[in-house]
XYZ file of C-alpha atoms in Angstrom:
153
model
C -109.776 35.068 13.253
C -108.082 32.806 10.705
C -109.400 32.767 7.269
C -107.883 30.414 4.482
C -106.635 32.088 1.252
C -105.986 29.627 -1.585
C -105.396 30.673 -5.051
C -107.566 29.992 -8.124
C -105.076 31.603 -10.308
C -105.758 33.532 -13.468
C -105.663 36.870 -11.514
C -109.183 35.832 -9.807
C -107.584 36.176 -6.302
C -107.614 39.190 -3.842
C -104.186 40.540 -3.044
C -103.386 40.533 0.738
C -100.584 42.508 2.539
C -99.859 42.419 6.332
C -101.021 45.773 7.709
C -103.613 46.500 5.175
C -106.863 47.564 5.832
C -109.287 47.162 2.950
C -112.735 45.834 1.801
C -112.227 42.103 1.320
C -114.788 39.172 0.145
C -115.080 36.108 2.156
C -117.081 33.022 1.845
C -120.502 33.166 3.523
C -119.138 31.162 6.355
C -116.178 33.446 6.884
C -113.706 30.425 6.466
C -112.222 31.368 3.085
C -111.251 34.445 0.878
C -113.618 34.300 -2.100
C -112.081 34.087 -5.854
C -113.351 36.072 -8.521
C -115.694 33.319 -9.520
C -117.701 33.322 -6.218
C -120.183 36.126 -7.367
C -123.371 35.871 -4.938
C -121.549 33.304 -2.742
C -119.308 35.883 -0.992
C -119.752 38.642 1.398
C -118.043 41.956 1.840
C -115.818 43.010 5.131
C -113.730 45.504 5.974
C -110.840 44.061 7.848
C -107.079 44.524 8.573
C -104.612 41.593 7.530
C -102.669 41.017 10.828
C -100.537 37.803 9.633
C -100.002 35.736 6.817
C -98.460 32.097 7.121
C -97.678 29.169 5.054
C -96.520 25.727 6.295
C -93.714 25.569 4.070
C -92.624 29.245 3.248
C -93.415 30.543 6.775
C -94.422 34.021 7.486
C -95.501 36.207 4.447
C -95.543 39.888 4.010
C -97.767 40.025 1.250
C -99.372 38.306 -1.925
C -100.003 40.433 -5.059
C -102.263 39.118 -7.449
C -102.158 41.691 -10.189
C -101.055 40.327 -13.599
C -99.961 37.051 -15.304
C -97.811 36.222 -12.134
C -98.329 36.441 -8.534
C -95.798 37.951 -6.386
C -95.123 36.414 -2.978
C -93.182 38.441 -0.414
C -91.751 36.457 2.067
C -90.601 37.862 5.652
C -87.019 37.465 5.108
C -87.084 39.973 2.146
C -87.179 37.299 -0.389
C -89.723 37.582 -3.357
C -91.252 34.411 -5.266
C -92.757 34.863 -8.650
C -95.337 32.436 -9.380
C -97.099 31.783 -12.496
C -100.806 32.347 -12.441
C -102.055 32.038 -16.069
C -99.881 29.573 -18.220
C -98.691 27.152 -15.775
C -100.467 28.057 -12.600
C -98.371 27.292 -9.325
C -95.083 26.886 -11.144
C -92.274 29.202 -10.139
C -90.304 31.594 -12.371
C -87.209 30.387 -10.511
C -87.032 29.590 -6.867
C -85.055 27.649 -4.485
C -88.402 26.999 -2.638
C -90.600 23.881 -2.751
C -94.343 24.521 -2.246
C -96.462 21.385 -2.182
C -99.807 23.155 -1.253
C -100.949 26.577 -2.070
C -103.199 27.332 1.088
C -102.288 30.163 3.319
C -103.662 30.989 6.696
C -104.501 34.820 7.093
C -105.248 36.389 10.673
C -107.759 39.058 10.072
C -109.562 41.583 12.267
C -112.991 42.086 10.823
C -113.723 45.765 11.346
C -117.166 45.973 9.639
C -119.487 43.406 7.852
C -121.601 45.355 5.098
C -123.883 42.464 3.992
C -123.125 43.258 0.337
C -121.689 40.727 -2.385
C -118.980 41.462 -4.643
C -121.321 41.619 -7.582
C -123.504 44.265 -5.511
C -120.498 46.305 -4.870
C -119.343 46.231 -8.439
C -122.747 47.477 -9.504
C -122.544 50.262 -7.038
C -119.086 51.570 -8.116
C -118.331 53.391 -11.585
C -115.391 52.795 -13.560
C -113.474 55.687 -12.341
C -114.045 55.095 -8.928
C -112.660 51.446 -9.390
C -109.730 52.728 -11.045
C -108.975 55.191 -8.143
C -109.573 52.387 -5.575
C -107.148 50.095 -7.610
C -104.382 52.877 -7.671
C -104.812 53.586 -3.917
C -104.417 49.993 -3.092
C -101.261 49.978 -5.305
C -99.813 52.663 -3.262
C -100.758 51.270 0.086
C -99.136 47.778 -0.977
C -95.936 49.413 -2.050
C -95.659 51.313 1.237
C -96.548 48.361 3.361
C -93.996 46.209 1.381
C -91.382 49.004 1.378
C -91.135 49.179 -2.362
C -90.518 51.815 -4.969
C -90.344 49.736 -8.262
C -92.601 46.842 -8.906
C -93.438 45.064 -12.087
C -97.231 44.760 -11.053
C -97.844 48.575 -10.987
C -99.676 49.698 -14.027
């Protein structure tokens, strides 16, 4: 199924990487990825990201939303750094032109839990959240075939 990923910036968005299987938060109608401001208006699904496309950038390998800048990895190996804090949507330096920031993401839903992001957050302890984030970073680096990245903390 195709789900729309549109950034809200300010590190409020979910990272997505082709090949990743993880818990994601979608709008109740499953048409959009939820942002960090969704709260009770989202639903948790376990899904695999099969494909990410953008009308101007083409096929995307992944979008990492960790930190003050978002990193967009293109299928040709290029990476675009986009400001997500002071001037959201502005490029650090790029030859690419983007007029609209919506991406189409082909996902395969494996499981629907019925939980919201707030309910899941209440269930997890600080240490478990930290371990999950470290596991995600390891997966992202492996899926994107990266060793050194600015967004690894």
